Coordinates of C-alpha atoms in Angstrom, one line a residue:
M1 CA 23.4 21.8 15.1
A2 CA 21.1 19.9 12.9
N3 CA 17.9 21.9 11.8
L4 CA 15.0 20.4 13.9
K5 CA 12.3 21.7 11.5
A6 CA 14.1 20.0 8.5
I7 CA 14.3 16.9 10.4
R8 CA 10.7 17.1 11.4
D9 CA 9.6 17.7 7.8
R10 CA 11.8 14.9 6.4
I11 CA 10.0 12.4 9.2
A12 CA 6.6 13.6 7.9
S13 CA 7.6 13.0 4.5
V14 CA 9.0 9.4 5.0
K15 CA 5.8 8.6 7.1
N16 CA 3.7 9.6 4.1
T17 CA 5.9 7.7 1.6
K18 CA 5.3 4.7 3.8
K19 CA 1.5 5.1 3.9
I20 CA 1.6 5.0 0.1
T21 CA 4.0 2.0 -0.3
E22 CA 1.8 0.1 2.2
A23 CA -1.4 1.0 0.4
M24 CA 0.3 -0.3 -3.0
R25 CA 1.1 -3.5 -1.4
L26 CA -2.2 -4.2 0.0
V27 CA -3.8 -3.5 -3.5
A28 CA -1.3 -5.7 -5.3
A29 CA -2.2 -8.5 -2.7
A30 CA -5.9 -7.9 -3.5
K31 CA -5.1 -8.3 -7.1
V32 CA -3.2 -11.4 -6.6
R33 CA -6.2 -13.0 -5.2
R34 CA -8.2 -11.9 -8.1
A35 CA -5.9 -13.3 -10.3
Q36 CA -6.0 -16.7 -8.5
E37 CA -9.7 -16.5 -8.9
Q38 CA -9.4 -16.2 -12.7
V39 CA -7.0 -18.9 -12.8
N40 CA -9.5 -21.3 -11.1
S41 CA -12.4 -20.1 -13.2
T42 CA -10.6 -20.9 -16.4
R43 CA -9.7 -24.4 -15.3
P44 CA -12.7 -26.2 -16.3
F45 CA -12.8 -25.1 -19.9
A46 CA -9.0 -25.7 -20.0
D47 CA -9.6 -29.3 -18.5
S48 CA -12.3 -29.9 -21.0
L49 CA -10.2 -28.9 -23.9
A50 CA -7.4 -31.1 -22.7
Q51 CA -9.6 -34.2 -22.6
V52 CA -10.9 -33.6 -26.1
L53 CA -7.5 -33.1 -27.4
Y54 CA -5.9 -36.0 -25.6
N55 CA -8.6 -38.4 -27.0
I56 CA -8.4 -37.0 -30.4
Q57 CA -4.7 -37.2 -30.2
G58 CA -5.2 -41.1 -29.3
K59 CA -7.6 -41.5 -32.4
L60 CA -4.6 -39.9 -34.5
Q61 CA -1.5 -41.7 -33.0
F62 CA -1.4 -44.1 -36.0
E63 CA -2.1 -41.6 -38.5
D64 CA -0.2 -38.8 -40.3
V65 CA -1.6 -35.4 -39.0
D66 CA -1.1 -32.9 -42.0
L67 CA -2.0 -29.5 -40.2
P68 CA -0.2 -26.4 -40.7
L69 CA 0.3 -26.0 -37.0
F70 CA 2.3 -29.1 -37.1
Q71 CA 4.6 -28.4 -39.9
Q72 CA 8.2 -28.6 -38.7
R73 CA 9.9 -26.4 -41.3
E74 CA 13.6 -25.0 -41.3
V75 CA 13.7 -22.3 -38.9
K76 CA 15.0 -19.2 -40.8
K77 CA 13.1 -16.6 -38.6
V78 CA 11.6 -16.7 -35.0
A79 CA 9.1 -14.6 -33.5
L80 CA 9.9 -13.7 -29.8
V81 CA 7.0 -12.9 -27.7
V82 CA 8.1 -10.9 -24.6
V83 CA 5.5 -10.4 -21.8
S84 CA 6.3 -7.4 -19.5
G85 CA 4.3 -5.1 -17.6
D86 CA 2.6 -1.6 -18.3
R87 CA 3.8 -0.4 -14.8
G88 CA 7.0 0.0 -12.9
L89 CA 7.7 -0.1 -9.1
C90 CA 7.8 -4.1 -9.2
G91 CA 11.7 -4.5 -8.7
G92 CA 13.7 -6.5 -11.4
Y93 CA 10.4 -8.1 -12.9
N94 CA 10.6 -6.0 -16.2
A95 CA 14.3 -6.0 -16.5
N96 CA 14.7 -9.6 -15.9
V97 CA 12.1 -10.5 -18.7
I98 CA 13.9 -8.0 -21.0
R99 CA 17.3 -9.5 -20.4
R100 CA 16.2 -12.9 -21.0
A101 CA 14.7 -11.9 -24.3
E102 CA 17.9 -10.2 -25.5
I103 CA 20.0 -13.2 -24.5
R104 CA 17.7 -15.3 -26.7
A105 CA 18.1 -12.8 -29.5
K106 CA 21.9 -13.0 -29.3
E107 CA 21.6 -17.0 -29.4
L108 CA 19.6 -16.8 -32.6
T109 CA 21.9 -14.4 -34.1
A110 CA 24.8 -16.6 -33.3
Q111 CA 23.1 -19.4 -35.1
G112 CA 22.3 -17.4 -38.1
I113 CA 18.4 -17.1 -37.5
E114 CA 16.6 -14.1 -37.9
Y115 CA 14.2 -12.7 -35.2
T116 CA 11.6 -10.4 -34.6
Y117 CA 9.5 -9.2 -31.5
V118 CA 6.1 -9.2 -30.6
I119 CA 5.9 -7.3 -27.4
V120 CA 3.2 -7.5 -24.7
G121 CA 3.6 -4.7 -22.2
K122 CA 4.4 -1.0 -22.3
K123 CA 7.9 -1.5 -20.5
A124 CA 9.2 -3.8 -23.0
V125 CA 7.8 -1.6 -25.8
Q126 CA 9.5 1.5 -24.4
Y127 CA 12.7 -0.5 -24.3
F128 CA 13.0 -2.3 -27.5
T129 CA 11.3 0.6 -29.6
N130 CA 13.9 3.0 -28.3
E131 CA 15.7 4.9 -31.3
L132 CA 18.9 3.5 -30.0
R133 CA 18.0 0.2 -30.1
N134 CA 15.3 -0.1 -32.8
A135 CA 14.8 -3.7 -32.4
P136 CA 12.8 -5.5 -35.2
T137 CA 9.1 -5.2 -33.8
E138 CA 6.2 -7.0 -35.6
K139 CA 3.5 -6.1 -33.2
T140 CA 2.9 -4.4 -30.0
F141 CA 0.3 -4.7 -27.3
T142 CA -0.2 -2.4 -24.4
G143 CA -2.9 -1.3 -22.0
L144 CA -4.0 -4.8 -21.1
E145 CA -5.8 -5.4 -18.0
Q146 CA -3.8 -6.3 -15.0
I147 CA -5.9 -9.5 -14.6
P148 CA -5.5 -10.9 -18.1
T149 CA -8.6 -11.8 -20.1
A150 CA -9.6 -14.5 -22.8
P151 CA -10.1 -11.9 -25.3
E152 CA -7.0 -10.2 -24.9
A153 CA -5.2 -13.7 -25.3
A154 CA -7.3 -14.4 -28.5
E155 CA -6.1 -11.1 -29.8
I156 CA -2.4 -12.0 -29.4
G157 CA -3.0 -15.5 -30.5
D158 CA -4.7 -14.3 -33.8
E159 CA -1.5 -12.2 -34.5
L160 CA 0.8 -15.1 -33.8
L161 CA -1.3 -17.4 -35.9
S162 CA -1.3 -15.0 -39.0
L163 CA 2.5 -14.6 -38.7
F164 CA 3.0 -18.3 -38.4
L165 CA 0.5 -19.6 -41.2
A166 CA 1.6 -16.8 -43.6
D167 CA 5.2 -18.2 -43.3
E168 CA 6.4 -15.0 -42.2
V169 CA 8.1 -16.8 -39.3
D170 CA 9.0 -20.4 -38.8
K171 CA 8.7 -20.6 -35.1
V172 CA 7.0 -18.6 -32.2
E173 CA 8.7 -18.6 -28.7
L174 CA 7.0 -17.0 -25.8
I175 CA 9.2 -15.5 -23.4
Y176 CA 7.3 -14.6 -19.9
T177 CA 7.9 -14.7 -16.1
K178 CA 7.0 -18.0 -14.4
F179 CA 5.3 -17.3 -10.8
V180 CA 7.3 -19.3 -8.3
S181 CA 6.6 -17.4 -4.9
L182 CA 6.1 -13.9 -3.7
I183 CA 9.8 -13.5 -3.4
A184 CA 10.8 -15.5 -6.4
S185 CA 10.1 -15.7 -10.1
K186 CA 12.0 -16.7 -13.3
P187 CA 11.9 -15.7 -17.0
V188 CA 11.1 -18.8 -19.0
I189 CA 10.9 -19.5 -22.9
Q190 CA 8.3 -21.8 -24.2
T191 CA 7.6 -22.8 -28.1
L192 CA 4.1 -22.1 -29.0
M193 CA 4.5 -22.9 -32.8
P194 CA 4.9 -25.3 -34.2
L195 CA 3.1 -27.7 -32.4
T196 CA 3.9 -31.4 -31.8
T197 CA 1.2 -34.2 -30.9
Q198 CA 3.3 -35.1 -27.9
G199 CA 3.1 -31.7 -26.7
L200 CA -0.8 -31.8 -26.4
A201 CA -0.5 -34.4 -23.7
V202 CA -2.4 -33.7 -20.3
K203 CA 0.1 -32.6 -17.7
D204 CA -0.1 -32.0 -13.9
D205 CA -0.5 -28.6 -12.8
E206 CA -0.2 -26.5 -9.6
I207 CA -2.5 -23.8 -8.0
F208 CA -0.8 -21.1 -6.0
R209 CA -2.9 -19.5 -3.1
L210 CA -2.0 -16.2 -1.3
T211 CA -2.5 -16.7 2.4
T212 CA -2.2 -14.5 5.5
K213 CA -0.6 -15.9 8.6
G214 CA 0.3 -13.8 11.8
G215 CA -0.3 -10.8 9.7
Q216 CA 2.2 -11.9 7.1
F217 CA 1.5 -12.7 3.3
G218 CA 2.7 -16.2 2.1
V219 CA 2.0 -18.6 -0.6
E220 CA 0.6 -22.2 -0.7
R221 CA 0.9 -24.7 -3.4
D222 CA -1.5 -27.5 -4.5
S223 CA -0.6 -30.1 -6.9
V224 CA -3.6 -30.7 -9.3
T225 CA -3.8 -33.9 -11.3
S226 CA -5.9 -33.5 -14.2
K227 CA -8.0 -36.6 -14.5
V228 CA -8.8 -37.3 -18.1
E229 CA -11.5 -40.0 -19.1
E230 CA -10.8 -41.9 -22.2
Y231 CA -13.4 -42.1 -24.7
P232 CA -14.7 -45.5 -25.7
K233 CA -12.8 -47.2 -28.3
D234 CA -15.4 -47.6 -30.5
T235 CA -16.4 -43.9 -30.5
I236 CA -17.2 -42.6 -33.9
F237 CA -16.6 -38.8 -34.6
E238 CA -19.1 -37.2 -36.7
Q239 CA -16.4 -35.2 -38.5
D240 CA -12.9 -36.3 -39.3
P241 CA -10.7 -36.2 -36.2
V242 CA -8.2 -34.0 -38.2
Q243 CA -10.8 -31.5 -38.8
I244 CA -11.9 -31.3 -35.3
L245 CA -8.2 -30.9 -34.1
D246 CA -7.7 -28.1 -36.6
A247 CA -10.7 -26.3 -35.2
L248 CA -9.7 -26.8 -31.6
L249 CA -5.9 -25.9 -31.9
P250 CA -6.3 -22.2 -32.1
L251 CA -8.3 -22.5 -28.7
Y252 CA -5.6 -24.7 -27.2
L253 CA -3.0 -22.0 -28.1
N254 CA -5.2 -19.0 -26.9
N255 CA -5.5 -21.0 -23.5
Q256 CA -1.5 -21.6 -23.3
I257 CA -1.2 -17.7 -24.1
L258 CA -3.8 -16.9 -21.5
R259 CA -2.1 -19.2 -18.8
S260 CA 1.2 -17.5 -19.7
L261 CA -0.1 -13.9 -19.3
Q262 CA -1.8 -15.1 -16.0
E263 CA 1.5 -16.5 -14.7
A264 CA 3.4 -13.3 -15.8
A265 CA 0.6 -11.0 -14.1
A266 CA 1.0 -13.1 -10.9
S267 CA 4.6 -12.5 -11.1
E268 CA 4.5 -8.9 -11.5
L269 CA 2.0 -8.3 -8.7
A270 CA 4.1 -10.6 -6.4
A271 CA 7.1 -8.5 -7.4
R272 CA 5.4 -5.4 -6.5
M273 CA 4.1 -6.6 -3.4
T274 CA 7.8 -7.5 -2.3
A275 CA 9.1 -4.2 -3.4
M276 CA 6.5 -2.2 -1.5
N277 CA 7.0 -4.2 1.3
N278 CA 10.9 -3.5 1.2
A279 CA 10.2 0.1 0.7
S280 CA 8.0 0.1 3.7
E281 CA 10.4 -1.7 6.0
N282 CA 13.2 1.0 4.6
A283 CA 11.0 3.9 5.4
S284 CA 10.3 2.4 8.9
E285 CA 14.1 2.0 9.4
L286 CA 14.6 5.6 8.2
M287 CA 12.0 7.2 10.3
G288 CA 13.6 5.3 13.2
N289 CA 17.1 6.8 12.5
L290 CA 15.6 10.4 11.8
T291 CA 13.7 10.1 15.1
M292 CA 17.0 9.3 16.8
S293 CA 18.8 12.2 15.1
Y294 CA 15.9 14.4 16.0
N295 CA 16.0 13.4 19.5
K296 CA 19.9 14.1 19.8
A297 CA 19.4 17.4 18.0
R298 CA 16.7 18.6 20.4
Q299 CA 18.8 17.4 23.3
A300 CA 21.6 19.2 22.0
A301 CA 19.5 22.4 21.8
I302 CA 18.2 22.1 25.4
T303 CA 21.7 21.5 26.7
Q304 CA 22.8 24.5 24.9
E305 CA 19.9 26.7 26.1
L306 CA 20.7 25.6 29.6
S307 CA 24.3 26.3 29.2
E308 CA 23.5 29.7 28.3
V309 CA 21.2 30.3 30.9
V310 CA 23.8 29.2 33.6
A311 CA 26.3 31.3 32.0
G312 CA 24.2 34.2 32.4
A313 CA 23.1 33.5 35.9
N314 CA 26.9 33.3 36.8
A315 CA 27.7 36.8 34.9
L316 CA 25.1 38.2 37.3

C-alpha cells in the first residue's frame, strides 16, 4: 500500500514548485516588455544615425574611402564574439549559441585560420574557460544587465575596436541568438568588422510586441520601414565627409552591438518563459497523477479497514 503521507508531501512539494515556475514565467514576461520598450526608445537615435551615414555614403560613393574600419586585409585571425546569458533555466538557449560558436571555430580551423573568443555572459565563460577545453579567450564580460544598456555595448565595442585597429585580429564576427518568437530563436553570425560601404545601407526592421490574449502570451510583428530623407545635392559639409564618417562609425558599431544584445536578451527571456511554462504544465500533470494515486491509495486503505471490521464482526 502506498504511503499516504509521502504522497501528500510530494503533492505539496510539486504545488510549491509550480508556484515558483509560474512566478518566474511572469517575471520573464515583464522583462520582455521592458526590453521592447528599450528597443523602441533607442530607435530614434538609430534612425538618425542611419540617415546621416546614408547621406555621407552617397557623398562618398565615387570616392576612395581610406578608413581603418574599411580595410579588407587577409584574414589570419578572427575574433568570435559569443553572446550568452548569465543565468540558466532557459531551455537550450545557452547550449545552442555555444554549439554554434564551436561549429564556427571548427570551420575556421579547417580553413587554417586562427580564432579567439570574446565572451559575453557567464554561461559561455564557464563553458569555454573550463580547464578541459581551455579555449583561446581574449576578453570576457559578465554581470551585464538583463535589459542591455548602451554603456555596456560601448564597453564591448571599445574592446573589439582595439583588437581590430591594433591588427590583433583581421575580422570580428558576432554570434548571438536572434529572436523569432516566444517558442523559437536561432543563433546567427554577423560580421562586425571590417565594414563595407554597402553594409551601411538603411534596411527595413521589425518590432516585436508581447501580447496577452485569452490569458496566453503571444507575439505580434510589425514591419518598420525606415524613412531616410536625402540631403540636398548641394549640401556642403563643414568637415571632410571621411572625417565625419570616421567619427560616427564607432557609434554605428556600438548601436549594432546594442541591438544584438537586445535581440539576445529577448530570446533568453522568451526561452525562460517557455521553459517555465512547460515546467508549470508538467507540474500540473504530475499533481493530477499524484492526486489520482493518493485517491486510489486512500480508497484501498478504506476498503482494507472495512474488510477488517467486517471480518472482526463475523468472528464475533
